[in-house]
XYZ file of C-alpha atoms in Angstrom:
507
model
C -21.808 -119.488 50.923
C -18.165 -118.323 50.788
C -19.290 -114.787 49.935
C -21.703 -114.780 52.869
C -18.929 -115.939 55.169
C -16.558 -113.217 53.961
C -19.263 -110.621 54.592
C -19.862 -112.064 58.045
C -16.156 -111.739 58.858
C -16.219 -108.117 57.714
C -19.199 -107.444 59.977
C -17.348 -109.061 62.869
C -14.340 -106.839 62.183
C -16.501 -103.710 62.320
C -18.044 -104.797 65.631
C -14.775 -105.261 67.510
C -12.801 -102.681 69.457
C -9.018 -102.344 69.300
C -8.633 -104.135 72.633
C -10.827 -106.986 71.417
C -8.769 -107.368 68.253
C -5.658 -107.601 70.432
C -7.405 -110.251 72.538
C -8.309 -112.356 69.471
C -4.738 -112.124 68.217
C -3.435 -113.186 71.628
C -5.811 -116.161 71.789
C -4.567 -117.331 68.370
C -0.886 -117.159 69.329
C -0.579 -120.942 69.687
C -2.738 -121.710 66.646
C -0.858 -119.876 63.914
C 2.440 -121.274 62.661
C 4.047 -117.871 63.096
C 3.326 -115.429 65.872
C 0.807 -112.826 64.735
C 2.370 -109.383 64.580
C 0.610 -106.294 65.840
C -2.684 -106.255 63.972
C -4.823 -103.180 63.532
C -7.953 -105.050 62.458
C -9.569 -108.437 62.863
C -9.742 -108.945 59.082
C -5.962 -109.323 58.950
C -6.114 -111.997 61.635
C -8.954 -113.801 59.862
C -6.943 -113.777 56.626
C -3.992 -115.440 58.383
C -6.273 -118.052 59.917
C -7.941 -118.814 56.587
C -4.571 -119.020 54.822
C -3.517 -121.755 57.251
C -6.899 -123.520 56.988
C -7.911 -122.800 60.584
C -11.032 -120.923 59.494
C -13.459 -121.305 56.611
C -17.143 -121.131 55.731
C -17.384 -124.869 56.257
C -15.444 -124.801 59.517
C -16.264 -121.667 61.533
C -15.652 -123.319 64.925
C -12.631 -121.159 65.769
C -14.557 -117.952 65.092
C -17.362 -119.103 67.388
C -14.954 -120.049 70.153
C -13.044 -116.768 69.867
C -16.157 -114.622 70.138
C -17.557 -116.641 73.021
C -14.239 -116.436 74.858
C -14.175 -112.631 74.710
C -17.850 -112.522 75.716
C -19.284 -111.252 72.428
C -22.034 -113.812 71.639
C -24.256 -111.037 70.357
C -22.009 -110.798 67.291
C -22.779 -114.415 66.459
C -26.452 -113.584 66.592
C -26.035 -110.462 64.440
C -24.166 -112.142 61.588
C -26.936 -114.803 61.424
C -24.783 -117.679 60.299
C -25.656 -121.258 61.198
C -22.555 -122.702 62.829
C -22.815 -126.476 63.037
C -19.737 -127.497 64.966
C -18.321 -130.823 63.766
C -16.586 -131.841 67.000
C -16.620 -131.079 70.715
C -12.948 -130.096 70.752
C -11.637 -126.741 71.857
C -9.150 -125.070 69.562
C -7.861 -122.377 71.923
C -5.586 -123.773 74.609
C -6.743 -123.582 78.259
C -3.469 -121.809 79.032
C -4.197 -119.038 76.532
C -7.737 -118.653 77.861
C -6.397 -118.456 81.414
C -4.086 -115.579 80.560
C -6.922 -113.771 78.822
C -9.215 -114.212 81.845
C -6.491 -112.901 84.118
C -5.953 -109.862 81.901
C -9.651 -108.998 82.057
C -9.504 -108.881 85.846
C -6.431 -106.654 86.193
C -7.090 -102.940 86.620
C -4.963 -100.148 85.156
C -3.562 -99.430 88.619
C -2.616 -103.076 89.138
C -1.034 -103.212 85.678
C 1.158 -100.273 86.667
C 2.180 -102.098 89.837
C 3.015 -105.205 87.820
C 5.260 -103.236 85.462
C 7.017 -101.638 88.423
C 7.764 -105.037 89.975
C 9.003 -106.643 86.739
C 12.735 -106.178 87.242
C 13.484 -109.050 84.838
C 11.991 -107.204 81.865
C 13.634 -104.108 80.319
C 11.569 -101.052 81.230
C 11.356 -99.805 77.642
C 9.670 -103.044 76.556
C 6.852 -102.502 79.022
C 5.962 -98.934 78.061
C 2.499 -98.672 76.504
C 2.028 -102.411 76.895
C -1.388 -103.790 77.767
C -1.706 -106.670 80.219
C -1.743 -109.145 77.330
C 1.354 -107.455 75.949
C 3.101 -107.862 79.296
C 2.184 -111.556 79.341
C 3.686 -111.963 75.863
C 6.922 -110.316 77.022
C 7.105 -112.727 79.939
C 6.636 -115.610 77.474
C 9.354 -114.266 75.169
C 11.759 -114.231 78.127
C 10.639 -117.751 79.072
C 9.481 -116.539 82.477
C 6.065 -118.143 82.039
C 4.710 -120.912 79.856
C 1.925 -123.480 79.779
C 3.489 -125.637 82.498
C 5.291 -122.973 84.517
C 3.312 -120.131 86.064
C 5.216 -119.735 89.331
C 6.695 -116.398 88.221
C 3.201 -115.022 87.590
C 1.943 -116.356 90.933
C 4.753 -114.585 92.779
C 3.889 -111.383 90.946
C 0.190 -111.674 91.785
C 0.945 -112.212 95.479
C 2.085 -108.588 95.618
C -0.446 -107.097 93.191
C -3.683 -109.090 93.404
C -3.461 -112.391 95.343
C -7.027 -113.437 94.467
C -5.947 -114.079 90.851
C -3.834 -117.017 91.981
C -7.097 -118.898 92.554
C -7.631 -118.859 88.770
C -4.194 -120.391 88.280
C -4.960 -123.059 90.876
C -8.166 -123.998 89.054
C -6.295 -124.050 85.748
C -3.839 -126.583 87.128
C -6.694 -128.787 88.285
C -8.249 -128.503 84.852
C -5.202 -129.645 82.917
C -4.340 -132.369 85.416
C -7.842 -133.808 85.833
C -7.519 -137.447 84.687
C -11.089 -137.763 83.397
C -11.651 -134.294 81.937
C -12.944 -133.993 78.401
C -12.378 -130.989 76.108
C -14.836 -128.151 76.438
C -17.782 -128.440 74.085
C -18.612 -125.177 72.341
C -22.218 -125.212 71.137
C -23.458 -122.358 68.983
C -26.839 -122.265 70.700
C -25.333 -121.902 74.163
C -23.333 -119.097 75.693
C -20.839 -120.164 78.369
C -21.182 -118.557 81.756
C -19.374 -115.171 81.666
C -16.439 -114.836 83.995
C -16.229 -111.049 83.987
C -19.126 -108.957 82.690
C -22.530 -110.517 83.102
C -25.900 -109.508 84.450
C -28.784 -111.257 82.735
C -32.080 -110.488 84.371
C -35.392 -111.869 83.257
C -38.811 -110.566 84.168
C -39.719 -114.042 85.385
C -37.506 -116.438 87.319
C -37.650 -119.897 85.751
C -36.708 -122.938 87.811
C -33.204 -123.389 86.453
C -30.773 -126.203 87.291
C -27.873 -125.170 89.478
C -25.080 -123.806 87.350
C -21.511 -125.083 87.866
C -18.921 -122.495 88.791
C -16.692 -123.665 85.952
C -17.460 -124.986 82.511
C -18.406 -128.663 82.938
C -17.906 -131.468 80.482
C -19.375 -134.918 80.067
C -17.456 -137.896 81.290
C -17.537 -141.153 79.309
C -20.348 -142.502 81.492
C -22.468 -139.429 80.833
C -22.093 -137.852 84.279
C -20.861 -134.349 84.874
C -17.089 -134.108 85.207
C -15.732 -131.087 87.062
C -12.791 -128.949 86.032
C -12.793 -127.441 89.512
C -11.769 -130.623 91.324
C -8.988 -133.131 90.816
C -8.815 -136.827 91.655
C -5.157 -137.808 92.001
C -6.073 -141.094 93.750
C -8.306 -142.747 91.183
C -8.637 -145.976 93.124
C -9.398 -144.248 96.417
C -13.195 -144.452 97.022
C -13.106 -141.579 99.506
C -11.249 -139.409 97.022
C -13.719 -140.317 94.253
C -16.655 -139.527 96.500
C -15.349 -135.999 97.070
C -14.663 -135.400 93.379
C -17.782 -133.374 92.702
C -18.691 -130.249 90.824
C -18.494 -127.060 92.866
C -21.645 -125.145 91.941
C -22.791 -121.565 92.209
C -26.192 -120.537 93.464
C -28.283 -119.467 90.445
C -28.272 -115.695 89.998
C -30.271 -115.382 86.793
C -33.486 -113.712 87.912
C -34.249 -110.784 90.185
C -31.493 -110.523 92.727
C -33.701 -110.228 95.802
C -34.576 -107.997 98.731
C -31.989 -106.259 100.921
C -33.275 -105.120 104.316
C -31.249 -102.727 106.469
C -32.142 -102.124 110.108
C -30.115 -99.161 111.374
C -30.557 -98.374 115.064
C -28.929 -95.045 115.826
C -31.029 -93.195 118.409
C -30.975 -94.907 121.807
C -32.000 -91.798 123.763
C -35.244 -93.490 124.884
C -33.627 -96.781 125.875
C -34.102 -97.756 129.501
C -30.511 -99.114 129.391
C -27.629 -96.659 129.273
C -26.851 -96.942 125.569
C -25.346 -94.077 123.612
C -26.386 -93.094 120.124
C -24.418 -94.947 117.462
C -22.571 -92.028 115.906
C -21.281 -92.786 112.407
C -23.868 -95.467 111.656
C -25.274 -93.378 108.787
C -22.078 -93.990 106.821
C -22.625 -97.752 107.079
C -26.273 -97.484 106.107
C -25.477 -95.363 103.056
C -22.621 -97.625 101.963
C -24.718 -100.787 102.263
C -27.572 -99.195 100.369
C -25.336 -98.034 97.513
C -23.487 -101.337 97.159
C -26.450 -103.718 97.320
C -28.533 -101.453 95.105
C -25.652 -101.591 92.626
C -25.743 -105.392 92.895
C -29.397 -105.336 91.865
C -31.239 -105.697 95.170
C -34.489 -103.999 96.074
C -33.609 -101.850 99.080
C -35.692 -101.426 102.235
C -34.250 -99.348 105.088
C -35.711 -99.147 108.590
C -34.443 -96.611 111.123
C -34.524 -96.861 114.915
C -36.659 -99.970 115.359
C -37.544 -101.220 118.807
C -37.362 -104.904 119.695
C -40.986 -105.665 118.827
C -40.653 -103.933 115.448
C -37.512 -105.924 114.604
C -39.298 -109.197 115.399
C -42.321 -108.151 113.374
C -40.143 -107.089 110.436
C -38.338 -110.447 110.193
C -41.614 -112.322 110.597
C -42.975 -110.295 107.691
C -39.887 -111.065 105.590
C -40.414 -114.777 106.186
C -44.076 -114.557 105.204
C -43.337 -112.888 101.875
C -43.149 -114.839 98.609
C -39.522 -114.835 97.456
C -40.030 -117.260 94.567
C -39.125 -114.616 91.972
C -35.896 -113.745 93.778
C -32.454 -115.375 93.808
C -31.484 -114.572 97.390
C -32.068 -112.507 100.531
C -29.828 -110.008 102.321
C -30.467 -108.588 105.805
C -28.215 -106.138 107.638
C -28.533 -105.227 111.311
C -26.635 -102.263 112.752
C -27.249 -101.962 116.472
C -26.035 -102.448 120.047
C -26.587 -105.793 121.707
C -25.513 -108.539 124.051
C -24.280 -112.033 123.352
C -26.892 -113.843 121.315
C -29.124 -110.791 121.033
C -29.418 -107.321 119.508
C -30.976 -104.280 121.076
C -34.016 -102.448 119.866
C -33.843 -98.700 120.423
C -36.158 -99.157 123.412
C -33.493 -101.177 125.232
C -35.250 -104.522 124.828
C -33.375 -107.462 123.360
C -34.096 -109.692 120.369
C -32.501 -113.135 120.013
C -30.659 -113.507 116.721
C -31.610 -117.173 116.439
C -35.289 -116.199 116.444
C -34.683 -113.826 113.538
C -32.878 -116.574 111.636
C -35.765 -118.955 112.254
C -38.087 -116.496 110.514
C -36.248 -117.021 107.212
C -35.481 -120.747 107.389
C -37.011 -123.290 105.034
C -39.827 -124.175 107.386
C -41.056 -120.606 107.877
C -40.215 -119.395 104.377
C -40.382 -122.196 101.762
C -39.767 -119.785 98.868
C -36.197 -119.270 100.176
C -35.325 -122.983 100.214
C -32.024 -123.651 98.362
C -31.417 -119.915 98.025
C -28.622 -118.055 99.829
C -29.760 -116.068 102.841
C -27.127 -113.543 103.905
C -27.225 -111.785 107.272
C -24.612 -109.151 108.131
C -24.444 -107.996 111.741
C -22.425 -105.051 112.977
C -22.064 -105.323 116.749
C -19.778 -106.777 119.387
C -19.992 -110.402 120.431
C -18.704 -109.791 123.929
C -16.814 -107.395 126.127
C -13.307 -108.854 126.021
C -10.550 -106.597 124.722
C -6.815 -106.607 124.814
C -6.678 -102.935 125.713
C -9.082 -100.694 127.675
C -12.300 -99.953 125.757
C -15.904 -99.402 126.787
C -18.132 -102.300 125.681
C -21.925 -102.512 125.510
C -22.244 -99.245 123.665
C -20.586 -96.996 126.265
C -18.845 -94.288 124.268
C -15.208 -93.360 124.797
C -15.206 -89.568 124.659
C -11.418 -89.441 124.165
C -11.497 -91.067 120.747
C -13.745 -91.228 117.723
C -13.503 -95.041 117.790
C -16.369 -96.633 119.734
C -17.420 -100.185 120.575
C -20.797 -101.588 119.620
C -22.574 -104.300 121.614
C -22.424 -108.085 121.647
C -24.154 -110.428 119.256
C -24.820 -114.099 118.611
C -22.304 -116.848 117.944
C -23.647 -118.853 115.007
C -20.662 -121.020 114.259
C -23.022 -123.982 113.871
C -25.786 -122.720 111.552
C -29.147 -124.377 112.122
C -30.427 -123.904 108.567
C -28.949 -124.591 105.152
C -27.860 -121.960 102.654
C -27.251 -119.353 105.361
C -24.334 -116.979 105.728
C -23.921 -114.767 108.775
C -21.185 -112.172 108.515
C -20.111 -111.229 112.033
C -18.177 -108.046 112.655
C -15.981 -109.737 115.265
C -15.161 -113.099 116.838
C -17.116 -114.352 119.872
C -16.644 -112.580 123.221
C -14.925 -109.556 121.694
C -15.883 -106.018 120.795
C -16.021 -104.453 117.328
C -15.342 -100.827 116.573
C -17.183 -97.946 114.975
C -15.548 -94.780 113.683
C -17.817 -91.845 114.464
C -16.689 -89.998 111.331
C -16.493 -92.875 108.833
C -18.640 -95.770 110.013
C -17.678 -99.203 111.308
C -14.495 -100.920 110.268
C -16.352 -104.075 109.277
C -19.199 -102.675 107.183
C -16.966 -100.191 105.373
C -14.470 -102.939 104.524
C -17.292 -105.258 103.439
C -18.678 -102.669 101.038
C -15.259 -101.722 99.706
C -14.322 -105.336 98.965
C -17.669 -106.145 97.361
C -17.122 -103.230 94.996
C -13.580 -104.380 94.249
C -14.041 -108.122 93.841
C -17.564 -108.666 92.488
C -16.404 -107.436 89.033
C -13.694 -110.104 89.224
C -16.255 -112.860 89.819
C -14.867 -113.643 93.297
C -17.267 -115.595 95.507
C -18.663 -114.074 98.708
C -16.820 -116.323 101.175
C -13.499 -115.378 99.561
C -14.467 -111.714 99.724
C -15.245 -112.065 103.427
C -11.818 -113.643 103.906
C -10.318 -110.480 102.422
C -12.517 -108.442 104.787
C -11.057 -110.461 107.669
C -7.558 -109.546 106.541
C -8.338 -105.856 106.073
C -10.183 -105.349 109.361
C -7.607 -107.327 111.335
C -5.002 -104.872 110.027
C -6.933 -101.783 111.162
C -6.410 -99.864 114.360
C -7.185 -96.472 115.867
C -4.864 -93.471 116.179
C -3.416 -94.883 119.410
C -2.642 -98.198 117.654
C -4.174 -100.025 120.609
C -7.519 -101.295 119.342
C -7.802 -104.351 117.110
C -10.668 -106.363 115.644
C -11.149 -109.731 113.913
C -14.380 -110.438 111.963
C -15.767 -113.948 111.560
C -18.136 -115.232 108.879
C -20.178 -118.335 109.692
C -22.097 -120.192 107.028
C -24.003 -123.294 106.029
C -23.755 -122.513 102.329
C -23.719 -125.526 100.019
C -22.637 -123.670 96.907
C -20.699 -120.542 96.037
C -22.335 -117.123 96.155
C -21.078 -115.285 93.062
C -22.878 -112.034 92.317
C -23.419 -111.211 88.622
C -21.368 -108.201 87.610
C -23.585 -105.103 87.322
C -23.566 -103.089 84.131
C -23.499 -99.814 86.062
C -20.173 -98.484 87.408
C -19.565 -99.343 91.072
C -20.252 -96.778 93.803
C -17.394 -95.014 95.567
C -16.986 -96.078 99.179
C -15.305 -93.917 101.847
C -11.567 -93.935 102.391
C -11.698 -95.539 105.832
C -9.342 -98.361 104.965
C -6.823 -95.975 103.460
C -6.195 -94.509 106.866
C -6.400 -97.916 108.523
C -4.777 -100.391 106.124
């Protein structure tokens, strides 16, 4: 048995990259009695662990936990060893796992920014350092530790603020009064936090998956690491102490429908063509195709065709899909969108086509509707609403659209390009501010496992910071939703598409 285990360790060593060896060494920093020096192979690390009785053929739990933490469960399958774990304890500290998760989400560009901002660390010590190496330097200088991460939070505020959410969840995890240690079971792979995209040919009816690793409380109920109950004797506080779940995204992703109305030359209302809309259509198609959706694009639909299309969507069987995405790019008026014939369609009627009553196969699945259009004609500075083009600038206003701040169906998200009663803008050479920012932020934050509502918050920030060359026009998007869980897209295996540089010119 010992010989088989030694051979298995050698096979593991051969399967790991240099970065993964560094990650394993980092994760074992608190386990070994002396800090592991720079190791060039996993075998050296395994030898140290075995010498201190942390790893053996009869106790392979640490090896299992290490490989699952760095998202290499396939290695466990390849070495074909039966790991019967004796206890539900976790050997790697939550703090060490947090730092590893953070390192996996930091890009090379962001790492460079971090090094530039680290005035408290000698520059020479940061050269050629990986993110994990930088974290170790901060620990050596006592700038961060298990109970003090404020320095890192301040750093992330300038580099990548979304990472501070991970630190917030970590604090809730270690302070949760009823939390139990994470159970690592050899037959189960924990939900990946960075690279994941399992797709089956059939979509089984799976239980809703928690957004963080759950554990069992003493009474057998699920205890969340994503919530904290500081007032144990407060019934209202206990009632709200529930697991925050993600919508299941384990089967086929779903259908993405794009309605792009560009040519209004035959409209009986005076509506100009929507110059630049092609850039939005192309960006949406690339991004949602990258996310795994089946794409269907419809150009220049009149009002009757739009109604018929949504009715058809609602009549389809979506049982094999995880979700639905619909995008409408058009002129409109408050509560309605225009067909290219100049007739209006009520947004609420389109939503009714995909609710649980009309489309039972979409019950408890996220339905996402993104609308690029104005919601009114108010503006702080002179613009031409209702689709009237301003010939003096390439920035144009689209038409008004519905206010759905009180969604009438569950599991719905409507991403509005602007707040009620105000216009939204379209760049004739780049596309709309809203759609371009949406696509850019999906590409940036989906690989970091950020949920959709948080991404739309970042879109709000980006678009609200944009303006035209005159610095007079402003816009504020507004998502509205009746979601009951988080929408977290699985990270695609393919590299993300490149979206236009609109937000570089308009920060």
